[in-house]
PDB file of C-alpha atoms in Angstrom:
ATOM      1  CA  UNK T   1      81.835  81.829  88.852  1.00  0.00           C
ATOM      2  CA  UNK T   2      83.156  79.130  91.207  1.00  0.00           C
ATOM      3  CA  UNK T   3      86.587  79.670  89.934  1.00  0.00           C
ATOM      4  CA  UNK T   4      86.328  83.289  90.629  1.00  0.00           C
ATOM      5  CA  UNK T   5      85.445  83.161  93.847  1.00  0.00           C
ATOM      6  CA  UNK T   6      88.457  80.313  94.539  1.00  0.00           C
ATOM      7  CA  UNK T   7      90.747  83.178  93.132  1.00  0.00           C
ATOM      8  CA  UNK T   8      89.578  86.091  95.031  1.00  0.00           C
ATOM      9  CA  UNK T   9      89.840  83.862  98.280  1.00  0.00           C
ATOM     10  CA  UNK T  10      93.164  82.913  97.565  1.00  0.00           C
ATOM     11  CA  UNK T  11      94.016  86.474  96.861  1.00  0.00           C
ATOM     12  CA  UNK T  12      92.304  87.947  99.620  1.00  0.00           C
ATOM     13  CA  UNK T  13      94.135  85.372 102.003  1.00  0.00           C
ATOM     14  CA  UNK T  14      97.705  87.543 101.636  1.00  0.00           C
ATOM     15  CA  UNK T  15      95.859  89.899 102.946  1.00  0.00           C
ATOM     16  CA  UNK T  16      94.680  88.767 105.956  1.00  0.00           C
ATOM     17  CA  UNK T  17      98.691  88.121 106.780  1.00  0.00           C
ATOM     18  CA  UNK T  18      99.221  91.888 106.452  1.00  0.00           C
ATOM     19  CA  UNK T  19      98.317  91.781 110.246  1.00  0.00           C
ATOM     20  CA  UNK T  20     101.252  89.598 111.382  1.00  0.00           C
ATOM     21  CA  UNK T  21     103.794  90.417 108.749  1.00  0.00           C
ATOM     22  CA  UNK T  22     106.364  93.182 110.177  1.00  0.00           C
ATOM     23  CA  UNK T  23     107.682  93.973 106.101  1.00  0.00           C
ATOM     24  CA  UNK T  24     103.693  95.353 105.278  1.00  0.00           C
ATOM     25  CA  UNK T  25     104.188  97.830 108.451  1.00  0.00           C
ATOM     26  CA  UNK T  26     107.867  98.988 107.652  1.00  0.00           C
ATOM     27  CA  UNK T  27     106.697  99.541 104.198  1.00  0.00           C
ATOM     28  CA  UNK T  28     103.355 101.757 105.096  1.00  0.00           C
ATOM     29  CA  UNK T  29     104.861 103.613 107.677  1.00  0.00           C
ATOM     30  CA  UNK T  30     107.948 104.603 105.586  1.00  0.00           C
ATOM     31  CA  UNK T  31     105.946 105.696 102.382  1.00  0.00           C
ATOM     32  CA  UNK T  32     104.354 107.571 104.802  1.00  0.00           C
ATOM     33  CA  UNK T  33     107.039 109.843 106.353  1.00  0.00           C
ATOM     34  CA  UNK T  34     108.018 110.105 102.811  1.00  0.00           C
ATOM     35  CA  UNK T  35     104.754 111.970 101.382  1.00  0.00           C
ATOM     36  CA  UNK T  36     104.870 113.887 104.874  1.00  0.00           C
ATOM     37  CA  UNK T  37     108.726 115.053 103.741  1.00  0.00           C
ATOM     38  CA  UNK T  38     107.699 115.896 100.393  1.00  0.00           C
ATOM     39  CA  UNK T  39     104.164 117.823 100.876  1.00  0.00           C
ATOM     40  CA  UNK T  40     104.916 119.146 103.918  1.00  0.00           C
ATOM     41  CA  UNK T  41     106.284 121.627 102.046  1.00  0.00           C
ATOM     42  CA  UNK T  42     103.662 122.489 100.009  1.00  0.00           C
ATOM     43  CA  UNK T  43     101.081 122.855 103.063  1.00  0.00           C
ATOM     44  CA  UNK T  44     103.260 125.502 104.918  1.00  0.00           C
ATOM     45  CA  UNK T  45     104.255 127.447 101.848  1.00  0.00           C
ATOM     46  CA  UNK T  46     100.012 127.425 101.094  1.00  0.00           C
ATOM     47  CA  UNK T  47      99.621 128.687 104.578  1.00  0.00           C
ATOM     48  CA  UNK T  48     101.996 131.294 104.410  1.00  0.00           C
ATOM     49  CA  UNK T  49     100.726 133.031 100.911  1.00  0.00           C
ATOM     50  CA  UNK T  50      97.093 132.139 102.169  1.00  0.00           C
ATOM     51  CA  UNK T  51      95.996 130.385  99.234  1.00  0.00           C
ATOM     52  CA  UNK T  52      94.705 126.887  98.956  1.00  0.00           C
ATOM     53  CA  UNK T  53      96.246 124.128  97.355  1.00  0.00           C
ATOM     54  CA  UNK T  54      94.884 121.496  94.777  1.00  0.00           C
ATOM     55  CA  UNK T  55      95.677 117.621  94.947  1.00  0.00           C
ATOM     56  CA  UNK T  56      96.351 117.480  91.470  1.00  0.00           C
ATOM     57  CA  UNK T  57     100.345 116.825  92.094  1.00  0.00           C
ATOM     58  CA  UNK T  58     100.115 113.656  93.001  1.00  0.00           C
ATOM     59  CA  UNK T  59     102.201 112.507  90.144  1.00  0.00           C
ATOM     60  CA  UNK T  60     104.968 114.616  91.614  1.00  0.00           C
ATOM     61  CA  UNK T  61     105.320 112.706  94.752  1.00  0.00           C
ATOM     62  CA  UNK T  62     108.068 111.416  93.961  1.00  0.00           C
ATOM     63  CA  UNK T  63     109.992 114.148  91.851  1.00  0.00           C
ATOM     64  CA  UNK T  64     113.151 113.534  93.661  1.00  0.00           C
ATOM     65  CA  UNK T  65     115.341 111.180  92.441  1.00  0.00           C
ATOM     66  CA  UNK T  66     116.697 109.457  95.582  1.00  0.00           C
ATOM     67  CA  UNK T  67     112.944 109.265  96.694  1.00  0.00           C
ATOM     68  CA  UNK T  68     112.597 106.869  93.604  1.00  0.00           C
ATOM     69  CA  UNK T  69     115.109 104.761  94.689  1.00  0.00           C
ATOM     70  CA  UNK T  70     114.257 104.407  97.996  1.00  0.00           C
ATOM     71  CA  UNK T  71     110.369 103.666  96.681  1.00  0.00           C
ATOM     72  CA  UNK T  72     111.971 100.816  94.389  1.00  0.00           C
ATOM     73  CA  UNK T  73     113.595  99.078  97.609  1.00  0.00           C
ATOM     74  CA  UNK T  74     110.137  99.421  99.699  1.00  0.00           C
ATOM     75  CA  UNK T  75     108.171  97.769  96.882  1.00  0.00           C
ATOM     76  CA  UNK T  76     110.940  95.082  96.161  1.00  0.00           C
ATOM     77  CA  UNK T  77     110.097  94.476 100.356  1.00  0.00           C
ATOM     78  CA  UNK T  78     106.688  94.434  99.801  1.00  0.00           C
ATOM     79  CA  UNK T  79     106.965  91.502  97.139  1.00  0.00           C
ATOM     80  CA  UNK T  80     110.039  89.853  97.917  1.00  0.00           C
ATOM     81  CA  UNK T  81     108.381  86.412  99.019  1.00  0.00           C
ATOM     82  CA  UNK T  82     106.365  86.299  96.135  1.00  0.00           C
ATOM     83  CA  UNK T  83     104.455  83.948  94.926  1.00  0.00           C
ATOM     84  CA  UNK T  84     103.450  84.161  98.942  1.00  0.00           C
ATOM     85  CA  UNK T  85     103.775  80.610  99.511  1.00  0.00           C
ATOM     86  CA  UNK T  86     104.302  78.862 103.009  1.00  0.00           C
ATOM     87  CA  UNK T  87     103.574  76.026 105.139  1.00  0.00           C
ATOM     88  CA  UNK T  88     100.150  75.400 104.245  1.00  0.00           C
ATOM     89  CA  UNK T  89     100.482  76.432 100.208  1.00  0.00           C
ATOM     90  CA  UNK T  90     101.107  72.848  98.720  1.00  0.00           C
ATOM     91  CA  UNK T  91      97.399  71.750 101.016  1.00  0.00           C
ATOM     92  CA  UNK T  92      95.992  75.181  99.333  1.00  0.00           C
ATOM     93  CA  UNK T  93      97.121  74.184  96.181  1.00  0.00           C
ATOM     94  CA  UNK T  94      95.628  70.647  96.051  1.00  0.00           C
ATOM     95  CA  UNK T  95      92.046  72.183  97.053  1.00  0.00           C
ATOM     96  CA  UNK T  96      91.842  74.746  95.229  1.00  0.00           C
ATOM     97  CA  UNK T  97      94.069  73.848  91.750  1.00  0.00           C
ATOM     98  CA  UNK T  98      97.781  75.344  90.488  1.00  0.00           C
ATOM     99  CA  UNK T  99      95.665  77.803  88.280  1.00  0.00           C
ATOM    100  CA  UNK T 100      93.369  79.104  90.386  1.00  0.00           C
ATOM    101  CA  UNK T 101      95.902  79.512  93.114  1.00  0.00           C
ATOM    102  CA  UNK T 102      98.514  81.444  90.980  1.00  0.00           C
ATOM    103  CA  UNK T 103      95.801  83.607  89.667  1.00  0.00           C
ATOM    104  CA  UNK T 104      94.871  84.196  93.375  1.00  0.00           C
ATOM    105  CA  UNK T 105      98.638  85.584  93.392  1.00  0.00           C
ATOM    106  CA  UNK T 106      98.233  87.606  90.516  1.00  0.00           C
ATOM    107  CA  UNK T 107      95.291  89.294  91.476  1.00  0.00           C
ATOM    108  CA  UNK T 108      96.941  89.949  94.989  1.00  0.00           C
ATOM    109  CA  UNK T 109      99.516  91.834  93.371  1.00  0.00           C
ATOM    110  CA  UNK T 110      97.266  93.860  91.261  1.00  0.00           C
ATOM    111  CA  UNK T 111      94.885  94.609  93.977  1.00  0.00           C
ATOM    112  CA  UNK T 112      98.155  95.051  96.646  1.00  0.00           C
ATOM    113  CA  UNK T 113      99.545  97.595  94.634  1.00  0.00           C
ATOM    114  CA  UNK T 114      95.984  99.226  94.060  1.00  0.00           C
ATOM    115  CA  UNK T 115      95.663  99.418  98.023  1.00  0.00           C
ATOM    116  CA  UNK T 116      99.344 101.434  97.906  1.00  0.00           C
ATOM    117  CA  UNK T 117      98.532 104.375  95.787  1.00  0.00           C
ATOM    118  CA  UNK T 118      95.276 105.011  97.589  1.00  0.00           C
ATOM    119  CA  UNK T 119      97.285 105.095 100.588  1.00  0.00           C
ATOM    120  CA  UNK T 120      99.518 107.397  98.906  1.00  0.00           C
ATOM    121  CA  UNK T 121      96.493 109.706  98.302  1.00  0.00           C
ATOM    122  CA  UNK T 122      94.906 109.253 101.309  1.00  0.00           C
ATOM    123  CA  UNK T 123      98.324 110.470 102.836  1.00  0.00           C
ATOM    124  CA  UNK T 124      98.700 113.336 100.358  1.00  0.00           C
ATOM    125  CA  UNK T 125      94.675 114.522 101.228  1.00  0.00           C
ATOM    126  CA  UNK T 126      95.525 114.453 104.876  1.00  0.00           C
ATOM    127  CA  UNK T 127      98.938 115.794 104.589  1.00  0.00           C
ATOM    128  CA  UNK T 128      97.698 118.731 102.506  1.00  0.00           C
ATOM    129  CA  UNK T 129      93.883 118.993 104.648  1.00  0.00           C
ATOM    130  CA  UNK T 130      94.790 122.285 106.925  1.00  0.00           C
ATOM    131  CA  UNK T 131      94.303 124.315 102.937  1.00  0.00           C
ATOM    132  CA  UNK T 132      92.929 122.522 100.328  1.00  0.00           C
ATOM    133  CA  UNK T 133      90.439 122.994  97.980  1.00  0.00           C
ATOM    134  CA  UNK T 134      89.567 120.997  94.605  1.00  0.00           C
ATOM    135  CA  UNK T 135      89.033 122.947  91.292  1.00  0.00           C
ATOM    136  CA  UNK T 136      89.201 122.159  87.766  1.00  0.00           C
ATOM    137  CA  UNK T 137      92.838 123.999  87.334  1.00  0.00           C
ATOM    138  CA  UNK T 138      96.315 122.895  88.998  1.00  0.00           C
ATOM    139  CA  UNK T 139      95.420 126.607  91.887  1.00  0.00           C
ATOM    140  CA  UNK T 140      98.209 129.604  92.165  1.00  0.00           C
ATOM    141  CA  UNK T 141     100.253 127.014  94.782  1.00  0.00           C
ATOM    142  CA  UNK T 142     101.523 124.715  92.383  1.00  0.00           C
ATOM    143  CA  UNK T 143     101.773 126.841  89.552  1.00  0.00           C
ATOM    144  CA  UNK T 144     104.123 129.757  91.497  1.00  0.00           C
ATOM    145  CA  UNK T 145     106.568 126.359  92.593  1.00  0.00           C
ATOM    146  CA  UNK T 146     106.684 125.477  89.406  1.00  0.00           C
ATOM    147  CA  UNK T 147     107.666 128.466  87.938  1.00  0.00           C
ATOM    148  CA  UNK T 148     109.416 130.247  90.613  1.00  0.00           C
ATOM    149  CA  UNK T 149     111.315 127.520  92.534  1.00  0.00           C
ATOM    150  CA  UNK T 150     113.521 129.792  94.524  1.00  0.00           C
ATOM    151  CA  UNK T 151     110.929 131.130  96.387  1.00  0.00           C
ATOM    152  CA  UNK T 152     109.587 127.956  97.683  1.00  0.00           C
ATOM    153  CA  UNK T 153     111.722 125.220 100.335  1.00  0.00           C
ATOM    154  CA  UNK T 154     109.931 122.414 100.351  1.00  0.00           C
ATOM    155  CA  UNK T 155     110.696 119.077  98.254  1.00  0.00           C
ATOM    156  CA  UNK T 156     108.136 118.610  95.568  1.00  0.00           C
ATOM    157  CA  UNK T 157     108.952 119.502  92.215  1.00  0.00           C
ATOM    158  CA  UNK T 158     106.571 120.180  89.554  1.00  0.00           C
ATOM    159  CA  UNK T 159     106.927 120.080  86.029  1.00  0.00           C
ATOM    160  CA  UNK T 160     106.523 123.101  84.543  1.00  0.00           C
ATOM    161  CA  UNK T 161     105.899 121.388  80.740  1.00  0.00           C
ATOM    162  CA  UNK T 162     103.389 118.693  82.317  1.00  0.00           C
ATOM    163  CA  UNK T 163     100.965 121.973  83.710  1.00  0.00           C
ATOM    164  CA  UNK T 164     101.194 123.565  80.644  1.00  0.00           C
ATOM    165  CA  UNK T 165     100.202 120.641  78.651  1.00  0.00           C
ATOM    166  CA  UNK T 166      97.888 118.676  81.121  1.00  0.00           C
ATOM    167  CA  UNK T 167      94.823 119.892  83.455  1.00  0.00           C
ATOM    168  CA  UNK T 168      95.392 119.178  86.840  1.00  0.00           C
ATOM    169  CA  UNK T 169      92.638 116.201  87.439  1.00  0.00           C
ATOM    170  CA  UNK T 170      93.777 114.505  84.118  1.00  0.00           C
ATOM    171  CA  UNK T 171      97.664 114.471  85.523  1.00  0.00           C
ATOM    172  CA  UNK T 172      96.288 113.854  88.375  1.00  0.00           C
ATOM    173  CA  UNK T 173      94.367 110.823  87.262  1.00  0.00           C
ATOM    174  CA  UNK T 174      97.872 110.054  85.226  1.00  0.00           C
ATOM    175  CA  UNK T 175      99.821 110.110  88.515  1.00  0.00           C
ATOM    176  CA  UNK T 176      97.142 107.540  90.120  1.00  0.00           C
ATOM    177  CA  UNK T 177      97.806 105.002  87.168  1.00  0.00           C
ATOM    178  CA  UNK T 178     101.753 105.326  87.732  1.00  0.00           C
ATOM    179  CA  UNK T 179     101.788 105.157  91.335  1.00  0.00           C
ATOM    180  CA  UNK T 180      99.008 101.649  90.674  1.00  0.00           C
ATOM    181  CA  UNK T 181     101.115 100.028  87.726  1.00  0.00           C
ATOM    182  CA  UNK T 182     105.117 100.392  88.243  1.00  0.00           C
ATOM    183  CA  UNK T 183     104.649  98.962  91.908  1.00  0.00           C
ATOM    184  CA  UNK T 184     102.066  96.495  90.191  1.00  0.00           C
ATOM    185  CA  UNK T 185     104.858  95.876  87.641  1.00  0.00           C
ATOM    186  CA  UNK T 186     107.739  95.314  90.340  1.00  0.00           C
ATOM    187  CA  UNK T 187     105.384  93.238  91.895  1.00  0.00           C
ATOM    188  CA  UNK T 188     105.043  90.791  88.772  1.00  0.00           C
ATOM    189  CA  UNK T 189     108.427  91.165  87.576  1.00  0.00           C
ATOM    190  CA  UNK T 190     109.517  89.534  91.771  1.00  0.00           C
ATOM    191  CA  UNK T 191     106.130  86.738  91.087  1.00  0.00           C
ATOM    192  CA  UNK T 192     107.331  85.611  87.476  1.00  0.00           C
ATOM    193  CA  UNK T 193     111.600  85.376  87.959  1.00  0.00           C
ATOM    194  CA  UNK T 194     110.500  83.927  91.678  1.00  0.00           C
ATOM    195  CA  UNK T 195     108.204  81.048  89.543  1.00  0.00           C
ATOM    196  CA  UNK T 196     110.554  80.011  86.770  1.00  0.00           C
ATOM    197  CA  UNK T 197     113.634  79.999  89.148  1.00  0.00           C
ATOM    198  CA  UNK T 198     111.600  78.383  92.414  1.00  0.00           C
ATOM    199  CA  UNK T 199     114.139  80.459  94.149  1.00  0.00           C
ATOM    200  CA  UNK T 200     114.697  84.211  94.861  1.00  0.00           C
ATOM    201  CA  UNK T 201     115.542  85.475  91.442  1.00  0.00           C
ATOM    202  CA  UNK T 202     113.236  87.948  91.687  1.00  0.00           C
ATOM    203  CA  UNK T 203     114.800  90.235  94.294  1.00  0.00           C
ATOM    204  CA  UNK T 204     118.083  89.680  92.246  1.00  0.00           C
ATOM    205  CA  UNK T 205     115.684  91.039  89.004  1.00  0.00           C
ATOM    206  CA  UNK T 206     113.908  93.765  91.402  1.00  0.00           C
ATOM    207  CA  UNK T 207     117.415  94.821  92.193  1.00  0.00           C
ATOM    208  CA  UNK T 208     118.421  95.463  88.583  1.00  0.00           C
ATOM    209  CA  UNK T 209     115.560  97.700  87.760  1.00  0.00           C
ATOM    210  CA  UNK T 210     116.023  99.475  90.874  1.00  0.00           C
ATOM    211  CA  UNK T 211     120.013 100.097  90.063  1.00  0.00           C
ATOM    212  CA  UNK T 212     118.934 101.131  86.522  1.00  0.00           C
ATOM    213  CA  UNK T 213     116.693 103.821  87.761  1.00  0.00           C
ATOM    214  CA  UNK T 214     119.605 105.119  89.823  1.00  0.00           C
ATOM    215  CA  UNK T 215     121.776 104.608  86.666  1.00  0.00           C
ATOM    216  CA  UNK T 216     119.969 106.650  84.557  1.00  0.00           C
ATOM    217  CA  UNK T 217     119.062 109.633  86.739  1.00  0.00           C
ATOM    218  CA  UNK T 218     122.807 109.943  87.238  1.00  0.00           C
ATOM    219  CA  UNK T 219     125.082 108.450  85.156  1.00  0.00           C
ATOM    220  CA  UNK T 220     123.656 106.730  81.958  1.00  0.00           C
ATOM    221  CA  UNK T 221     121.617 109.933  80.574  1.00  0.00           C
ATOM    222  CA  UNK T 222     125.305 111.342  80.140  1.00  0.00           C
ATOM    223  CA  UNK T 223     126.422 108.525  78.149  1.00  0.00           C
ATOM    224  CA  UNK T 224     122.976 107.136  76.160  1.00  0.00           C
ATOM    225  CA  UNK T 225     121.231 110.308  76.028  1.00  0.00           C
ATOM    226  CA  UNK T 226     117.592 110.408  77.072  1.00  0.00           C
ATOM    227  CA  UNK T 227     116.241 107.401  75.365  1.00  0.00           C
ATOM    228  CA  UNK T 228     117.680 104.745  78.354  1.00  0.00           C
ATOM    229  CA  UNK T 229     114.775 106.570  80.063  1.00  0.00           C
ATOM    230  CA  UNK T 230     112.702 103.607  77.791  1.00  0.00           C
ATOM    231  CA  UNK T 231     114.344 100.794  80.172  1.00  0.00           C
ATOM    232  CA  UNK T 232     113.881 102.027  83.311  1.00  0.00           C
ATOM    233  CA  UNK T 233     109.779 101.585  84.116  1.00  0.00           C
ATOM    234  CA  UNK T 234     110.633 102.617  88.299  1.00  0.00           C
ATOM    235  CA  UNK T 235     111.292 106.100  87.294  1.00  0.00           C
ATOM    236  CA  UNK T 236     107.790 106.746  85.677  1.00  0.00           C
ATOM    237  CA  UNK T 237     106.504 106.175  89.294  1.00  0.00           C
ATOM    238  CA  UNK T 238     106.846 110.417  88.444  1.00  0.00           C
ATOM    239  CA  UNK T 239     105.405 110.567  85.342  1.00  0.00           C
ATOM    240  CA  UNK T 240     107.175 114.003  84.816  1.00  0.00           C
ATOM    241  CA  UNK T 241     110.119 112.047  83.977  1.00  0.00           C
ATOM    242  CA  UNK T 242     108.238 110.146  80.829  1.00  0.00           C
ATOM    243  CA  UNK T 243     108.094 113.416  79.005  1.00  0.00           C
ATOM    244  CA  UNK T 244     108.273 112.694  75.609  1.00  0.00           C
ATOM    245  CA  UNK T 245     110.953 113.110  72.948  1.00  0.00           C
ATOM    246  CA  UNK T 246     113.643 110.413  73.431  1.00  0.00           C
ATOM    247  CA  UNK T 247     111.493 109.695  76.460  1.00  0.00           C
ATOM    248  CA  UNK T 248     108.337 107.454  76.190  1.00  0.00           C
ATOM    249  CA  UNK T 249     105.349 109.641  76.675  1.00  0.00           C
ATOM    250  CA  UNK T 250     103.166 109.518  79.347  1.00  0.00           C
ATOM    251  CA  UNK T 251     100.871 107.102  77.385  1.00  0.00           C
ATOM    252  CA  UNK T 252     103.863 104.902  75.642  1.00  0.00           C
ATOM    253  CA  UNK T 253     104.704 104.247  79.325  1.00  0.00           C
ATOM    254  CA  UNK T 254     101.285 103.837  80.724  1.00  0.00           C
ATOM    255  CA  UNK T 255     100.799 100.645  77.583  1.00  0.00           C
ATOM    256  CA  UNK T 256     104.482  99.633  78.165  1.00  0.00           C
ATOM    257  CA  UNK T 257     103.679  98.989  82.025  1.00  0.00           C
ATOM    258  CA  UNK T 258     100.508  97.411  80.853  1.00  0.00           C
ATOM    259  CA  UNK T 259     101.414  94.951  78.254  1.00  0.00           C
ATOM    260  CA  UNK T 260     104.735  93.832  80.447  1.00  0.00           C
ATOM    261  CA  UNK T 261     101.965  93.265  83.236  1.00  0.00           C
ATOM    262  CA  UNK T 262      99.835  91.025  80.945  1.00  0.00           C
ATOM    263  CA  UNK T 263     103.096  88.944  79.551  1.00  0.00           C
ATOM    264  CA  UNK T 264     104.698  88.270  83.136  1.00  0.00           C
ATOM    265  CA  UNK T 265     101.440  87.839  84.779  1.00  0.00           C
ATOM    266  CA  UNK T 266     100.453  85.121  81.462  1.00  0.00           C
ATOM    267  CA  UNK T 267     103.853  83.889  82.419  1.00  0.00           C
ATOM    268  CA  UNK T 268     103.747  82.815  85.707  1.00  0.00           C
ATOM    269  CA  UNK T 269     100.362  81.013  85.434  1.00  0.00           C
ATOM    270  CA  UNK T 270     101.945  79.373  82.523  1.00  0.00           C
ATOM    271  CA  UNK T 271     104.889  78.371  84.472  1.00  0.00           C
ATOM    272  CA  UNK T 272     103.446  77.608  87.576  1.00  0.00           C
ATOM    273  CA  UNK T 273     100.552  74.893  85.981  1.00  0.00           C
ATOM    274  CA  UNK T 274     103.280  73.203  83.908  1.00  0.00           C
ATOM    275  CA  UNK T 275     106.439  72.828  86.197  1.00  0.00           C
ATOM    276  CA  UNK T 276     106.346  70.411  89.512  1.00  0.00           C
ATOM    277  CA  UNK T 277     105.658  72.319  92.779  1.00  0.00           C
ATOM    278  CA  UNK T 278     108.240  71.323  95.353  1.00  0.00           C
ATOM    279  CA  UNK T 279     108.126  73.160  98.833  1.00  0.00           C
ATOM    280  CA  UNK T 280     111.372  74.553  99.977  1.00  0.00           C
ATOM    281  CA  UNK T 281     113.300  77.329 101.664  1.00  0.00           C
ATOM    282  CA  UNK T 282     113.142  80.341  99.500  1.00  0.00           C
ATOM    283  CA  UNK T 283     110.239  79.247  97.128  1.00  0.00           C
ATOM    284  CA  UNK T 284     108.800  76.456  95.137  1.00  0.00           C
TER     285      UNK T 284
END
């Protein structure tokens, strides 16, 4: 129980640096004007037919492919520094203990990227507030844009196969555990390649996945076909785009993001308790 609570303080101390760290604001306030471009949308065309919309797209937020992109360079901001260590880490370390302070990391990440898709709803709710209304089914609004595309000019996209095979609360729900896990997965993938290098391999990593999700959207689905979809976790951030087939499913890529969560997460602890700790410019 003690070591629990030595975690959650060292994880809970990141946070109290979101106040004075300019990257957290840039990152908020972006993802922000980017739900307002892409529901926006949504709310007018509502307004204009007169009939309420449901929240049930979340997992669409990001439906456009450049949007993806530009998400991957936010979150690779938001973790860049990662493990989070500064001037006062290696006097942390020695009071606390190398485990307990690298699980304080992990669980920052986890509960970090947590924080980010409730924003993301929280944005979406208030973005879509002047007409909605919850029900059990995905409502007329995002069923016409679905089907009818031309008569809408906004910049969400709906999958027409994921509302006929889904009800809206379960993609819904779906959506939430994308939007929580790939930036929870960019997150570890930045903590892990940061550990083992005591540098900034991470970004260089982050960077890579973030080039393969352009990659693939526009280039290496010509050549490879659909499966390269299978090594490029940032685009399920829209789980539209893990649609089955040569695609993972929506559940292959929900225990995909999972299990590569649990290995790099295992991995940096490991790392981290076994290698010397040496305070420098860039990382440990």
């Amino acid at each position: 129980m003690r070591n629990m609570r030595t975690v959650l303080t060292c994880a809970h101390a990141n946070f109290k640096k979101w106040v004075v760290e300019p990257k957290i604001y840039v990152v908020f306030l972006v993802s922000a004007l980017m739900m307002v471009w892409t529901w926006e949308g949504v709310t007018r065309y509502s307004l204009q037919v007169g009939v309420p919309v449901t929240p049930w797209g979340l997992a669409f937020s990001y439906s456009n492919t450049a949007m993806i992109v530009l998400c991957g360079c936010l979150l690779l901001l938001f973790y860049c520094n990662a493990p989070f260590a500064d001037g006062h880490t290696p006097f942390v370390v020695i009071r606390t203990g190398r485990r307990n302070w690298i699980l304080g990391q992990v669980v920052y990440i986890i509960e970090s990227s947590f924080v980010y898709m409730v924003f993301h709803v929280v944005c979406m709710l208030l973005i879509l507030s002047p007409n909605l209304s919850f029900s059990s089914d995905w409502g007329s609004v995002l069923k016409t844009i679905a089907q009818y595309p031309l008569d809408y000019t906004g910049n969400l996209y709906p999958s027409d196969l994921a509302l006929a095979q889904y009800s809206g609360p379960m993609y819904g729900l779906i959506g939430a555990l994308f939007l929580w896990l790939v930036p929870c997965f960019v997150g570890m993938v930045v903590l892990f390649f940061n550990v083992i290098s005591g540098r900034s391999l991470g970004i260089a990593v982050g960077g890579v996945f973030i080039f393969l999700s352009y990659f693939v959207f526009y280039v290496g689905s010509m050549f490879f076909g659909e499966k390269i979809y299978w090594i490029s976790p940032l685009t399920w951030i829209c789980p539209a785009y893990a649609s089955g087939g040569p695609r993972p499913t929506e559940m292959e890529g929900l225990c995909v993001l999972l299990i590569a969560i649990v290995v790099l997460a295992a991995g940096s602890v490991i790392t981290v308790c076994k290698k010397d700790m040496t305070m420098q410019k860039g990382g440990l």
